[in-house]
mmCIF file of C-alpha atoms in Angstrom:
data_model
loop_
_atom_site.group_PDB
_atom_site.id
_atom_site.type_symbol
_atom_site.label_atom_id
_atom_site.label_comp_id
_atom_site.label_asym_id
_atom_site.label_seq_id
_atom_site.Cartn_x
_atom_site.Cartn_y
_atom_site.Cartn_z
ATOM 1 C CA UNK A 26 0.000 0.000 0.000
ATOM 2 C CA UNK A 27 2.603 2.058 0.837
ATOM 3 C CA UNK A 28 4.291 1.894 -2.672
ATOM 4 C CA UNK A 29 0.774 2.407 -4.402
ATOM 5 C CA UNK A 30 0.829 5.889 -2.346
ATOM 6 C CA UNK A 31 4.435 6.616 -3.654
ATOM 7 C CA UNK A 32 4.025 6.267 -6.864
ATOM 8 C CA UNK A 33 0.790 8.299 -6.634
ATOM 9 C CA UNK A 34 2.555 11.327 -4.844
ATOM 10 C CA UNK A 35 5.531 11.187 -7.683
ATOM 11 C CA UNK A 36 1.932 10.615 -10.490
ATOM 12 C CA UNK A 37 0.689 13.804 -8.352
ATOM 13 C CA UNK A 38 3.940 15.822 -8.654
ATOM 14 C CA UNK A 39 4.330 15.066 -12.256
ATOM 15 C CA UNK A 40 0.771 15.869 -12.980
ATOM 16 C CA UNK A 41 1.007 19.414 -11.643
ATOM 17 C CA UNK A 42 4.296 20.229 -12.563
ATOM 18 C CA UNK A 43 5.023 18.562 -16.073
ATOM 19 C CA UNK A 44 1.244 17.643 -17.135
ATOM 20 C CA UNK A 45 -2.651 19.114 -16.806
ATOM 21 C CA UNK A 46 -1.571 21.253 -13.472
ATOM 22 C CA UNK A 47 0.084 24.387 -15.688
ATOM 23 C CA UNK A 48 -2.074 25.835 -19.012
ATOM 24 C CA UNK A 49 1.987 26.084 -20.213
ATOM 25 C CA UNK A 50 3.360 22.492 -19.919
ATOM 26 C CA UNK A 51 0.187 22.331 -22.971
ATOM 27 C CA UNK A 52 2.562 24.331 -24.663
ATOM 28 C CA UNK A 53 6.466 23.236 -23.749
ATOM 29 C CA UNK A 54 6.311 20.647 -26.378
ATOM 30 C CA UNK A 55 4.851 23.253 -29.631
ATOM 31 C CA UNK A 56 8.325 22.741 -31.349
ATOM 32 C CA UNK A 57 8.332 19.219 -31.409
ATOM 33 C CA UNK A 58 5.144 18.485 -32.553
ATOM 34 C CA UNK A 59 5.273 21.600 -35.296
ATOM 35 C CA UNK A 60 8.589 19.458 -36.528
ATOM 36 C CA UNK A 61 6.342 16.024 -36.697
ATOM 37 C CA UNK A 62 3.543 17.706 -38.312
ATOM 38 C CA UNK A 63 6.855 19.427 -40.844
ATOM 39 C CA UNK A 64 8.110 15.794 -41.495
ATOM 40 C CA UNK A 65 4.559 14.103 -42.007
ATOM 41 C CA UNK A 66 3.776 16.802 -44.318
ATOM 42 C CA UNK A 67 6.821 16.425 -46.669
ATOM 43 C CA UNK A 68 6.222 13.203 -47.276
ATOM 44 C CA UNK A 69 2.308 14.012 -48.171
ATOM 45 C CA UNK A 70 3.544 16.789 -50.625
ATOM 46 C CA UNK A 71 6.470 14.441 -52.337
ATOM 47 C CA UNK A 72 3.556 11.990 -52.867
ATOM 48 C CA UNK A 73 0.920 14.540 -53.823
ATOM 49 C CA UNK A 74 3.234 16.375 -56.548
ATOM 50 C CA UNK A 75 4.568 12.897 -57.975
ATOM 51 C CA UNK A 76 2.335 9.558 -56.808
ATOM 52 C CA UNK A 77 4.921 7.087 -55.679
ATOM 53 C CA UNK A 78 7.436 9.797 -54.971
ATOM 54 C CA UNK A 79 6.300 9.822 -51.214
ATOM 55 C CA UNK A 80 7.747 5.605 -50.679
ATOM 56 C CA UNK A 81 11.082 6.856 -51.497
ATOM 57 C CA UNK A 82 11.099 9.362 -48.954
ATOM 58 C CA UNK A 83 11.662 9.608 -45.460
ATOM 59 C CA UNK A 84 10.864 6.530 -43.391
ATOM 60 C CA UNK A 85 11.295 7.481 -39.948
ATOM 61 C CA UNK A 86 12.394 10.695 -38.027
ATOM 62 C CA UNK A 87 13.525 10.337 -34.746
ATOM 63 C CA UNK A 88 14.307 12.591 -31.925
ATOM 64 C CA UNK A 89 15.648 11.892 -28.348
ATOM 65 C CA UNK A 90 14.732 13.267 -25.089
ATOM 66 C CA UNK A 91 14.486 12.952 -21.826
ATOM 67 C CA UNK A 92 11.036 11.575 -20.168
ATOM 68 C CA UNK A 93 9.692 15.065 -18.938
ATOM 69 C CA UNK A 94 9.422 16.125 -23.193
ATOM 70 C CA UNK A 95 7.706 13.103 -23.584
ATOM 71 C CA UNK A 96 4.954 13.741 -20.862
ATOM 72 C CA UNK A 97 4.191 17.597 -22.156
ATOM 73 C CA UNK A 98 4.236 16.246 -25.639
ATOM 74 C CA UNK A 99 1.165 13.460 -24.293
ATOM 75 C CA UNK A 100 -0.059 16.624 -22.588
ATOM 76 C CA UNK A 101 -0.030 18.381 -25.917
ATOM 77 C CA UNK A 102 -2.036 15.664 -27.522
ATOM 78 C CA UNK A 103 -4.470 15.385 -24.971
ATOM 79 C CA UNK A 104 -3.680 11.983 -23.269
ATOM 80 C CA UNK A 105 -3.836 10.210 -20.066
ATOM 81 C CA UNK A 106 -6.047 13.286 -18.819
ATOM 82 C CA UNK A 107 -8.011 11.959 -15.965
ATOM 83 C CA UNK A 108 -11.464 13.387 -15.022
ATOM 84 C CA UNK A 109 -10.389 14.905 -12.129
ATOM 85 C CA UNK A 110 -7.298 16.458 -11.403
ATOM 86 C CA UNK A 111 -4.513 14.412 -9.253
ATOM 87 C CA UNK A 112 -4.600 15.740 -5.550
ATOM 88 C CA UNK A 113 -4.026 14.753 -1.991
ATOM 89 C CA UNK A 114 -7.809 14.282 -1.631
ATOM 90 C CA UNK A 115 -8.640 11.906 -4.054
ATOM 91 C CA UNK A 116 -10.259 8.950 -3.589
ATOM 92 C CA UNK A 117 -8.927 5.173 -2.919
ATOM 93 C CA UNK A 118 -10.767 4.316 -6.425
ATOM 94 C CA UNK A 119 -8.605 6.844 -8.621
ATOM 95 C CA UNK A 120 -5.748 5.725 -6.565
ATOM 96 C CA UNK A 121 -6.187 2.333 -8.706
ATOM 97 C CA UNK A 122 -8.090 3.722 -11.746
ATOM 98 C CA UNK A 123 -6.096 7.294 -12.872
ATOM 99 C CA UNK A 124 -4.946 6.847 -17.193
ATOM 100 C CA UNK A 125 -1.680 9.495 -15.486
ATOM 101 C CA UNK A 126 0.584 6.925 -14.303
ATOM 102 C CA UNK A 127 3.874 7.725 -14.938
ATOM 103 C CA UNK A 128 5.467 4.185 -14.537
ATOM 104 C CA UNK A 129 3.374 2.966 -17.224
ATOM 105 C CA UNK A 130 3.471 6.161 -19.776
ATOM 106 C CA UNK A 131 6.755 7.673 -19.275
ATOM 107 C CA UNK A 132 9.096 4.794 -17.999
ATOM 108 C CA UNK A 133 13.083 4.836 -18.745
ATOM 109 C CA UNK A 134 12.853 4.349 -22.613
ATOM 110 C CA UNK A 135 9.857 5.701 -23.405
ATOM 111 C CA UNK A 136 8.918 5.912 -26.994
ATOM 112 C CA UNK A 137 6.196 8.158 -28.907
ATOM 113 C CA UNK A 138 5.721 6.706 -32.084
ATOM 114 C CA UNK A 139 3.502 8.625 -35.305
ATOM 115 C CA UNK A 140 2.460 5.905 -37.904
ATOM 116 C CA UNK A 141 1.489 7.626 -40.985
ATOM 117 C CA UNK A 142 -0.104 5.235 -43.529
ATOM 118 C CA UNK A 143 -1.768 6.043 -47.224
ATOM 119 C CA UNK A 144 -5.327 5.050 -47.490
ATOM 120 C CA UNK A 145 -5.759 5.660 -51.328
ATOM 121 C CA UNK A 146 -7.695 3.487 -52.919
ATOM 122 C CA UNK A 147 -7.174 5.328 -56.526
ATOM 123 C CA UNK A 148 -4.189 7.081 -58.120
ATOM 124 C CA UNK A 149 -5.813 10.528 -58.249
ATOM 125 C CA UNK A 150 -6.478 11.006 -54.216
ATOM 126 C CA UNK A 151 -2.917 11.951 -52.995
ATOM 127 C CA UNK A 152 -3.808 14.999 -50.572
ATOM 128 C CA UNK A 153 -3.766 14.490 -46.953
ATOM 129 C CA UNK A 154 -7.309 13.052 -46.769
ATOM 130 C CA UNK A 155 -6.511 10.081 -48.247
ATOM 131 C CA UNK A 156 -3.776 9.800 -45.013
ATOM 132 C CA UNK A 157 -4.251 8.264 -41.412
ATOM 133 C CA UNK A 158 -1.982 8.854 -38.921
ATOM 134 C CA UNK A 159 -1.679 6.905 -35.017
ATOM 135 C CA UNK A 160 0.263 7.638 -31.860
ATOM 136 C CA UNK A 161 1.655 5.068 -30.346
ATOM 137 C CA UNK A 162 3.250 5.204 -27.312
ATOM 138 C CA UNK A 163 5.895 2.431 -25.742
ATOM 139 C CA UNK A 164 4.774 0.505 -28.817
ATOM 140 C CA UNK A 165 1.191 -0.401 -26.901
ATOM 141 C CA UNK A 166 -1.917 0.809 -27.867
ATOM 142 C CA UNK A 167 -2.400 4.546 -26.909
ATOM 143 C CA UNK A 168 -5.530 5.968 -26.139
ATOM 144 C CA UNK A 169 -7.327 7.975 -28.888
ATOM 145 C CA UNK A 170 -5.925 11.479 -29.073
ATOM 146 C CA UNK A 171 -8.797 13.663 -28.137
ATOM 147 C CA UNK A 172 -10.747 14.834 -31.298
ATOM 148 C CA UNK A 173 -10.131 12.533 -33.020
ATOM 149 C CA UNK A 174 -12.782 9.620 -34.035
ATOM 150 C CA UNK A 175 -10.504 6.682 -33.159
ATOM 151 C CA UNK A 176 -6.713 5.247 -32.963
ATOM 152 C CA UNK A 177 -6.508 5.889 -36.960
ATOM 153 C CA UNK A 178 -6.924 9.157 -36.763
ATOM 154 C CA UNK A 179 -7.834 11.213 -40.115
ATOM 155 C CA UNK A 180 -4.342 13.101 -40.739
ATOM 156 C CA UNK A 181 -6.739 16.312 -41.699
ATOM 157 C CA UNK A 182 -8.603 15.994 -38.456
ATOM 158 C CA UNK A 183 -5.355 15.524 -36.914
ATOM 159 C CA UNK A 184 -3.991 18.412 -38.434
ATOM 160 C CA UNK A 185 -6.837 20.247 -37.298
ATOM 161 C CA UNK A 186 -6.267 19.044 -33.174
ATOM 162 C CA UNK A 187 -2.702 19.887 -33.152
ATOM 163 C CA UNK A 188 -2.975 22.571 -34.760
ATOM 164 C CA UNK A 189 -5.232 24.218 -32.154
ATOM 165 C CA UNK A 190 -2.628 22.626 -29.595
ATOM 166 C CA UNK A 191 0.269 24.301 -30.731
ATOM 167 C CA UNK A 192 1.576 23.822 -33.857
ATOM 168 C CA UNK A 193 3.685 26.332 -35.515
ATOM 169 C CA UNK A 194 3.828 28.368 -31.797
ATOM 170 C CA UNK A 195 6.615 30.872 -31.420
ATOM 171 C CA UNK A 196 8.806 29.762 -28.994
ATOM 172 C CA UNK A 197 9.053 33.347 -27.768
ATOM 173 C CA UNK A 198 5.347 33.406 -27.405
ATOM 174 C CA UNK A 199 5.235 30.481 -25.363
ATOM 175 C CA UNK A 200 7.789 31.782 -22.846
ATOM 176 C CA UNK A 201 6.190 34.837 -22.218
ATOM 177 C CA UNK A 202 8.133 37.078 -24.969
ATOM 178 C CA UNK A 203 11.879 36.458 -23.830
ATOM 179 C CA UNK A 204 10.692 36.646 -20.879
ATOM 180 C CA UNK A 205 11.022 32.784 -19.771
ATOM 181 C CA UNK A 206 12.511 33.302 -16.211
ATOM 182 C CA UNK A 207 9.178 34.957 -15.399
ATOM 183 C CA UNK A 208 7.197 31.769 -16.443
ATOM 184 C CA UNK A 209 9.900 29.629 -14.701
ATOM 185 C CA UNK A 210 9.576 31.193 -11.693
ATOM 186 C CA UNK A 211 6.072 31.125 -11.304
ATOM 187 C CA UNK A 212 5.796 27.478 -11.887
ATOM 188 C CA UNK A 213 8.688 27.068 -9.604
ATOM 189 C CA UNK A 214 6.895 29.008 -6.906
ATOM 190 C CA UNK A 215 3.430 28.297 -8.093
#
């Protein structure tokens, strides 16, 4: 029991500082996901201006980090967002039943993983509607990113929920105009 508590104070922590618990940790992770969104979308246009172009490209992209970029880049996207926010008065039942856990999302070697795939059934749909793209995360299934209708997510409708998320954010911006010691002190006190 005692462990079980543990990890939920370090879930807790994590939550507040890193997660849901600051409007900005939403934000921390704009860059990265503006450069997957970049990457998906070159591959798109090489197929859309030549069909078949798009096979030859790129197959992967991969960036390393440490676990805290991966958990506001899930916060970006909207998953493991419980109901309720994690606090010292919750409950015994979202003690046991919280999608935030940390040990589980955002162990040692966690991986985020963007699957793009072509859907086209005929040689003249090549834009991005004829594109699904998934998140997987520490190759398991991943929870449906919010907005989107299921895993295989609609790379337009996609498009659409990052964009509102973050993508293409000045960095600037983010940090309060140049003014990131501000924001860093605020969380740090806050």
């Amino acid at each position: 029991k005692e462990v079980e508590l543990l990890e939920y104070f370090e879930d807790m922590r994590h939550w507040w500082l890193l997660a849901y618990g600051a409007a900005i940790n939403e934000r921390v992770a704009c860059r990265l996901i503006t450069d997957v969104v970049d990457a998906v979308m070159e591959v798109v246009d090489a197929e859309t201006e030549s069909p078949g172009a798009g096979k030859g490209y790129r197959k992967g992209v991969f960036r390393f980090g440490h676990s805290e970029t991966n958990v506001f880049l899930m916060t970006l996207l909207g998953l493991y967002n419980d109901t309720l926010p994690l606090t010292t008065a919750n409950t015994p039942t979202l003690l046991h039943t919280r999608t935030f856990r940390l040990s589980h999302i955002s162990p040692f070697a966690t991986n985020i993983i963007f699957e793009l795939v072509s859907c086209r059934f005929s040689s003249s749909a090549t834009d991005s509607s004829s594109y699904k793209i998934r998140v997987v995360i520490n190759e398991r299934d991943t929870p449906t990113v919010p907005g989107c209708p299921d895993a295989w997510c609609p790379l337009d409708t996609f498009l659409s929920v990052v964009r509102e998320r973050g993508v293409g954010c000045v960095w600037e911006d983010v940090c309060g105009g140049g003014g990131g010691g501000k924001v860093a002190e605020v969380l740090v006190q806050g």
